[in-house]
Tab-separated table of C-alpha atoms in Angstrom:
chain	number	residue	atom	x	y	z
A	71	UNK	CA	-8.143	139.464	3.612
A	72	UNK	CA	-5.234	137.125	4.152
A	73	UNK	CA	-4.055	137.170	7.754
A	74	UNK	CA	-0.370	137.648	8.516
A	75	UNK	CA	1.321	134.621	10.012
A	76	UNK	CA	1.773	134.807	13.747
A	77	UNK	CA	4.603	133.828	16.055
A	78	UNK	CA	7.845	135.355	17.221
A	79	UNK	CA	9.472	134.833	13.826
A	80	UNK	CA	6.950	137.156	12.176
A	81	UNK	CA	5.988	139.623	14.876
A	82	UNK	CA	4.628	142.928	13.635
A	83	UNK	CA	5.980	145.812	15.643
A	84	UNK	CA	3.523	148.232	17.172
A	85	UNK	CA	5.824	151.137	16.362
A	86	UNK	CA	5.050	153.288	13.363
A	87	UNK	CA	8.017	154.363	11.228
A	88	UNK	CA	7.570	156.850	8.364
A	89	UNK	CA	3.779	156.535	8.684
A	90	UNK	CA	3.819	152.811	7.837
A	91	UNK	CA	3.855	149.659	9.925
A	92	UNK	CA	7.453	148.458	10.016
A	93	UNK	CA	7.617	144.714	10.510
A	94	UNK	CA	10.362	142.759	12.194
A	95	UNK	CA	11.351	139.119	12.442
A	96	UNK	CA	12.686	137.453	15.563
A	97	UNK	CA	14.779	139.383	18.062
A	98	UNK	CA	16.168	141.918	15.577
A	99	UNK	CA	13.655	144.748	15.437
A	100	UNK	CA	12.927	145.793	11.875
A	101	UNK	CA	15.215	143.143	10.348
A	102	UNK	CA	14.220	139.908	8.644
A	103	UNK	CA	16.567	137.154	7.520
A	104	UNK	CA	16.178	135.319	4.246
A	105	UNK	CA	18.509	132.933	2.447
A	106	UNK	CA	21.932	134.600	2.170
A	107	UNK	CA	20.967	138.023	3.496
A	108	UNK	CA	18.695	140.377	5.409
A	109	UNK	CA	15.912	142.774	4.498
A	110	UNK	CA	13.610	145.374	6.008
A	111	UNK	CA	9.937	145.795	5.210
A	112	UNK	CA	7.324	148.518	5.653
A	113	UNK	CA	3.695	147.461	5.247
A	114	UNK	CA	0.872	149.670	3.999
A	115	UNK	CA	-1.624	150.932	6.548
A	116	UNK	CA	-4.473	149.792	4.298
A	117	UNK	CA	-3.424	146.306	3.259
A	118	UNK	CA	-4.551	145.001	-0.114
A	119	UNK	CA	-4.970	141.271	-0.548
A	120	UNK	CA	-2.196	140.658	-1.238
A	121	UNK	CA	-0.229	143.899	-1.042
A	122	UNK	CA	1.858	144.635	-4.154
A	123	UNK	CA	5.575	145.023	-3.504
A	124	UNK	CA	8.230	147.561	-4.377
A	125	UNK	CA	11.663	146.156	-3.608
A	126	UNK	CA	13.974	149.174	-3.411
A	127	UNK	CA	17.751	148.683	-3.616
A	128	UNK	CA	19.977	151.186	-1.820
A	129	UNK	CA	22.911	152.966	-3.432
A	130	UNK	CA	26.633	152.376	-2.959
A	131	UNK	CA	27.559	152.602	0.714
A	132	UNK	CA	23.929	152.697	1.777
A	133	UNK	CA	21.715	150.213	3.584
A	134	UNK	CA	18.212	148.858	3.629
A	135	UNK	CA	17.663	150.540	6.988
A	136	UNK	CA	18.473	153.914	5.414
A	137	UNK	CA	15.919	153.293	2.670
A	138	UNK	CA	13.187	152.891	5.280
A	139	UNK	CA	14.193	156.223	6.835
A	140	UNK	CA	13.298	158.025	3.600
A	141	UNK	CA	9.908	159.302	4.743
A	142	UNK	CA	8.758	160.635	1.355
A	143	UNK	CA	9.585	157.366	-0.364
A	144	UNK	CA	8.039	155.071	2.238
A	145	UNK	CA	4.897	157.093	2.922
A	146	UNK	CA	4.450	157.739	-0.801
A	147	UNK	CA	4.399	154.018	-1.541
A	148	UNK	CA	2.688	152.593	1.545
A	149	UNK	CA	0.047	155.298	1.190
A	150	UNK	CA	-0.740	153.836	-2.221
A	151	UNK	CA	-1.061	150.336	-0.764
A	152	UNK	CA	2.420	149.011	-1.538
A	153	UNK	CA	4.668	147.076	0.795
A	154	UNK	CA	8.245	148.354	0.569
A	155	UNK	CA	11.047	145.820	0.899
A	156	UNK	CA	14.584	147.124	1.373
A	157	UNK	CA	17.232	144.382	1.201
A	158	UNK	CA	20.761	144.770	2.501
A	159	UNK	CA	23.605	144.740	0.006
A	160	UNK	CA	26.944	143.054	0.650
A	161	UNK	CA	30.225	144.634	1.671
A	162	UNK	CA	32.733	144.750	-1.168
A	163	UNK	CA	35.565	142.389	-0.339
A	164	UNK	CA	33.883	141.573	2.958
A	165	UNK	CA	34.894	144.858	4.604
A	166	UNK	CA	34.068	147.645	2.138
A	167	UNK	CA	30.893	149.700	1.672
A	168	UNK	CA	27.713	147.803	0.910
A	169	UNK	CA	26.706	147.464	-2.715
A	170	UNK	CA	25.403	144.905	-5.208
A	171	UNK	CA	26.903	142.322	-7.530
A	172	UNK	CA	26.321	143.557	-11.079
A	173	UNK	CA	28.257	143.861	-14.326
A	174	UNK	CA	31.986	144.252	-13.618
A	175	UNK	CA	31.460	143.830	-9.869
A	176	UNK	CA	29.802	140.416	-9.780
A	177	UNK	CA	31.174	138.453	-6.862
A	178	UNK	CA	29.938	136.169	-4.128
A	179	UNK	CA	26.188	136.186	-3.679
A	180	UNK	CA	23.762	135.374	-6.478
A	181	UNK	CA	21.690	138.558	-6.203
A	182	UNK	CA	18.796	137.272	-8.309
A	183	UNK	CA	18.460	134.211	-6.091
A	184	UNK	CA	18.666	136.423	-2.994
A	185	UNK	CA	15.903	138.738	-4.213
A	186	UNK	CA	13.708	135.740	-5.052
A	187	UNK	CA	14.289	134.349	-1.554
A	188	UNK	CA	13.342	137.705	-0.013
A	189	UNK	CA	10.120	137.904	-2.030
A	190	UNK	CA	9.206	134.354	-1.008
A	191	UNK	CA	10.031	134.992	2.654
A	192	UNK	CA	7.989	138.195	2.770
A	193	UNK	CA	5.042	136.506	1.071
A	194	UNK	CA	5.176	133.704	3.641
A	195	UNK	CA	5.563	135.966	6.683
A	196	UNK	CA	3.376	138.922	5.726
A	197	UNK	CA	1.141	137.783	2.877
A	198	UNK	CA	2.634	140.191	0.332
A	199	UNK	CA	2.275	139.576	-3.386
A	200	UNK	CA	4.822	137.461	-5.221
A	201	UNK	CA	3.459	138.504	-8.627
A	202	UNK	CA	2.673	142.233	-8.498
A	203	UNK	CA	6.256	143.253	-7.844
A	204	UNK	CA	8.543	146.088	-8.904
A	205	UNK	CA	12.315	146.050	-8.541
A	206	UNK	CA	13.501	149.622	-8.083
A	207	UNK	CA	16.778	151.123	-6.957
A	208	UNK	CA	18.923	154.224	-6.812
A	209	UNK	CA	22.440	154.639	-8.246
A	210	UNK	CA	24.274	151.342	-7.597
A	211	UNK	CA	20.853	149.885	-6.828
A	212	UNK	CA	19.687	151.085	-10.246
A	213	UNK	CA	22.691	149.415	-11.905
A	214	UNK	CA	21.601	146.177	-10.258
A	215	UNK	CA	18.033	146.678	-11.470
A	216	UNK	CA	19.210	146.932	-15.083
A	217	UNK	CA	21.375	143.841	-14.926
A	218	UNK	CA	18.732	141.644	-13.313
A	219	UNK	CA	16.066	142.854	-15.750
A	220	UNK	CA	18.463	142.005	-18.572
A	221	UNK	CA	19.218	138.463	-17.432
A	222	UNK	CA	15.859	137.540	-15.880
A	223	UNK	CA	13.030	139.886	-16.935
A	224	UNK	CA	10.382	137.588	-15.482
A	225	UNK	CA	11.836	137.843	-11.962
A	226	UNK	CA	9.694	140.950	-11.316
A	227	UNK	CA	6.620	142.341	-13.016
A	228	UNK	CA	8.384	145.645	-13.702
A	229	UNK	CA	11.649	147.512	-13.168
A	230	UNK	CA	12.202	151.118	-12.073
A	231	UNK	CA	15.859	152.247	-11.914
A	232	UNK	CA	16.732	155.797	-10.810
A	233	UNK	CA	20.071	157.380	-11.743
A	234	UNK	CA	21.764	154.266	-13.056
A	235	UNK	CA	22.120	152.144	-16.196
A	236	UNK	CA	24.597	149.597	-17.599
A	237	UNK	CA	28.394	149.759	-17.397
A	238	UNK	CA	30.782	149.366	-20.328
A	239	UNK	CA	31.043	147.011	-22.021
A	240	UNK	CA	27.273	146.891	-21.750
A	241	UNK	CA	25.359	143.700	-22.612
A	242	UNK	CA	25.032	143.202	-26.338
A	243	UNK	CA	21.579	141.731	-25.876
A	244	UNK	CA	19.021	141.348	-23.103
A	245	UNK	CA	16.136	138.983	-22.668
A	246	UNK	CA	12.658	140.401	-23.012
A	247	UNK	CA	10.006	141.591	-22.946
A	248	UNK	CA	10.320	143.955	-20.013
A	249	UNK	CA	8.491	146.908	-18.461
A	250	UNK	CA	11.057	149.495	-17.452
A	251	UNK	CA	10.821	153.035	-16.075
A	252	UNK	CA	14.148	154.904	-16.341
A	253	UNK	CA	14.270	158.107	-14.256
A	254	UNK	CA	17.390	160.265	-14.394
A	255	UNK	CA	18.497	163.768	-13.469
A	256	UNK	CA	19.526	165.930	-16.405
A	257	UNK	CA	22.328	167.480	-14.307
A	258	UNK	CA	23.532	164.237	-12.678
A	259	UNK	CA	27.312	164.472	-12.274
A	260	UNK	CA	27.811	161.232	-10.345
A	261	UNK	CA	26.172	159.019	-12.946
A	262	UNK	CA	25.980	161.310	-15.993
A	263	UNK	CA	23.573	160.461	-18.776
A	264	UNK	CA	26.529	159.902	-21.105
A	265	UNK	CA	28.463	157.889	-18.498
A	266	UNK	CA	31.976	158.462	-17.159
A	267	UNK	CA	35.287	156.686	-16.580
A	268	UNK	CA	36.314	155.642	-13.064
A	269	UNK	CA	39.220	153.965	-11.297
A	270	UNK	CA	41.905	155.376	-13.587
A	271	UNK	CA	40.278	153.799	-16.626
A	272	UNK	CA	39.467	150.437	-15.074
A	273	UNK	CA	35.701	150.956	-15.188
A	274	UNK	CA	33.287	152.970	-17.277
A	275	UNK	CA	29.697	153.836	-16.540
A	276	UNK	CA	27.604	153.392	-19.665
A	277	UNK	CA	25.516	155.786	-21.692
A	278	UNK	CA	21.848	155.770	-20.665
A	279	UNK	CA	20.646	156.264	-24.231
A	280	UNK	CA	22.826	153.422	-25.509
A	281	UNK	CA	21.295	151.224	-22.831
A	282	UNK	CA	17.794	152.192	-23.952
A	283	UNK	CA	18.661	150.983	-27.433
A	284	UNK	CA	19.463	147.550	-25.986
A	285	UNK	CA	16.095	147.574	-24.240
A	286	UNK	CA	14.225	148.544	-27.406
A	287	UNK	CA	15.827	145.617	-29.210
A	288	UNK	CA	14.968	143.254	-26.351
A	289	UNK	CA	11.360	144.439	-26.482
A	290	UNK	CA	11.148	144.001	-30.245
A	291	UNK	CA	10.470	147.686	-30.895
A	292	UNK	CA	10.279	148.371	-34.607
A	293	UNK	CA	11.347	152.011	-34.326
A	294	UNK	CA	13.704	154.121	-32.253
A	295	UNK	CA	11.073	156.854	-32.260
A	296	UNK	CA	8.999	156.916	-29.066
A	297	UNK	CA	5.292	156.179	-29.129
A	298	UNK	CA	4.686	159.353	-27.119
A	299	UNK	CA	6.860	162.331	-26.236
A	300	UNK	CA	5.787	165.127	-23.951
A	301	UNK	CA	6.861	167.695	-21.396
A	302	UNK	CA	4.720	167.889	-18.277
A	303	UNK	CA	5.195	169.182	-14.738
A	304	UNK	CA	8.813	170.040	-15.454
A	305	UNK	CA	9.587	166.519	-16.696
A	306	UNK	CA	10.684	165.370	-20.135
A	307	UNK	CA	9.001	162.067	-20.901
A	308	UNK	CA	9.404	159.472	-23.654
A	309	UNK	CA	7.478	156.210	-23.963
A	310	UNK	CA	7.934	153.185	-26.194
A	311	UNK	CA	5.031	150.712	-26.413
A	312	UNK	CA	6.335	147.650	-28.228
A	313	UNK	CA	3.859	144.881	-27.419
A	314	UNK	CA	2.293	143.116	-24.430
A	315	UNK	CA	4.509	143.608	-21.389
A	316	UNK	CA	7.075	145.447	-23.523
A	317	UNK	CA	7.057	149.071	-22.427
A	318	UNK	CA	9.921	151.469	-21.806
A	319	UNK	CA	9.540	154.913	-20.228
A	320	UNK	CA	12.255	157.540	-19.894
A	321	UNK	CA	11.670	160.433	-17.483
A	322	UNK	CA	14.261	163.200	-17.213
A	323	UNK	CA	14.056	165.761	-14.417
A	324	UNK	CA	16.001	168.985	-13.882
A	325	UNK	CA	18.223	167.813	-11.046
A	326	UNK	CA	21.334	165.942	-10.038
A	327	UNK	CA	22.118	162.582	-8.489
A	328	UNK	CA	19.055	162.192	-6.326
A	329	UNK	CA	15.679	160.536	-6.025
A	330	UNK	CA	13.397	163.253	-7.392
A	331	UNK	CA	10.518	164.680	-5.415
A	332	UNK	CA	7.311	162.786	-6.111
A	333	UNK	CA	9.039	159.683	-7.474
A	334	UNK	CA	6.846	157.312	-5.432
A	335	UNK	CA	3.639	158.667	-6.949
A	336	UNK	CA	5.181	158.804	-10.419
A	337	UNK	CA	6.254	155.172	-10.215
A	338	UNK	CA	2.921	153.982	-8.799
A	339	UNK	CA	0.981	155.808	-11.532
A	340	UNK	CA	3.233	154.242	-14.153
A	341	UNK	CA	2.948	150.708	-12.750
A	342	UNK	CA	-0.816	150.920	-12.354
A	343	UNK	CA	-1.330	152.440	-15.809
A	344	UNK	CA	-0.899	149.068	-17.465
A	345	UNK	CA	-1.585	146.210	-15.039
A	346	UNK	CA	0.411	143.087	-15.718
A	347	UNK	CA	-1.454	139.780	-15.819
A	348	UNK	CA	0.881	136.952	-14.822
């Protein structure tokens, strides 16, 4: 097993937070600094060599610290052997709520470069994987997931947005192939499946199903019809298998704008169902 690097810059706290070992860097407990931003990390109690990573992006107005306080999410993932990395977004305009630079709101930081720097920093400090990686996120974090997957699908092994898609005008094309798990609440009123108009007409959230069409084209799918369609455990599921590394899953749950119960296990099962060789 690869040993974690020692020293004050990579001290592992003895405290246990959400049932996982929360690591800190330097004097700021639970906070690590990478190029152009900060992140938090929770390590699995049983460390694989190296531990796969789920980078989870917070929603609008949230924070990486809040992500690590989600006990069900953190314990669900670290219990399966994943390290959870929760980066900090940037304040809109320097003073507004924290969010991400995607679509119509791209400004300042290069988010893709920041995420790459965080992955590299965590791998160096804690020995986490830089290949077996999932970029996940909720709401505004999910918007960011879609846009990065579109522009740079090889940045992560897979993508798992929850309650978010593209904004209008959505990208006409995306690069591919990509593995993507789209989870969305059927009764979501904040980010409805069909989208909605905001800011007096200045912005428009996109239609989830229209976005899936872009992804099918990027993956070279020959049909709009899913490979499998089923209803199980109260979930409606659709799956498109369109070639090596080109898989799209849609999971709809009977709920609103929230991370559904059991998402961590659902995502881990999905990611492990078809291991990616990179």
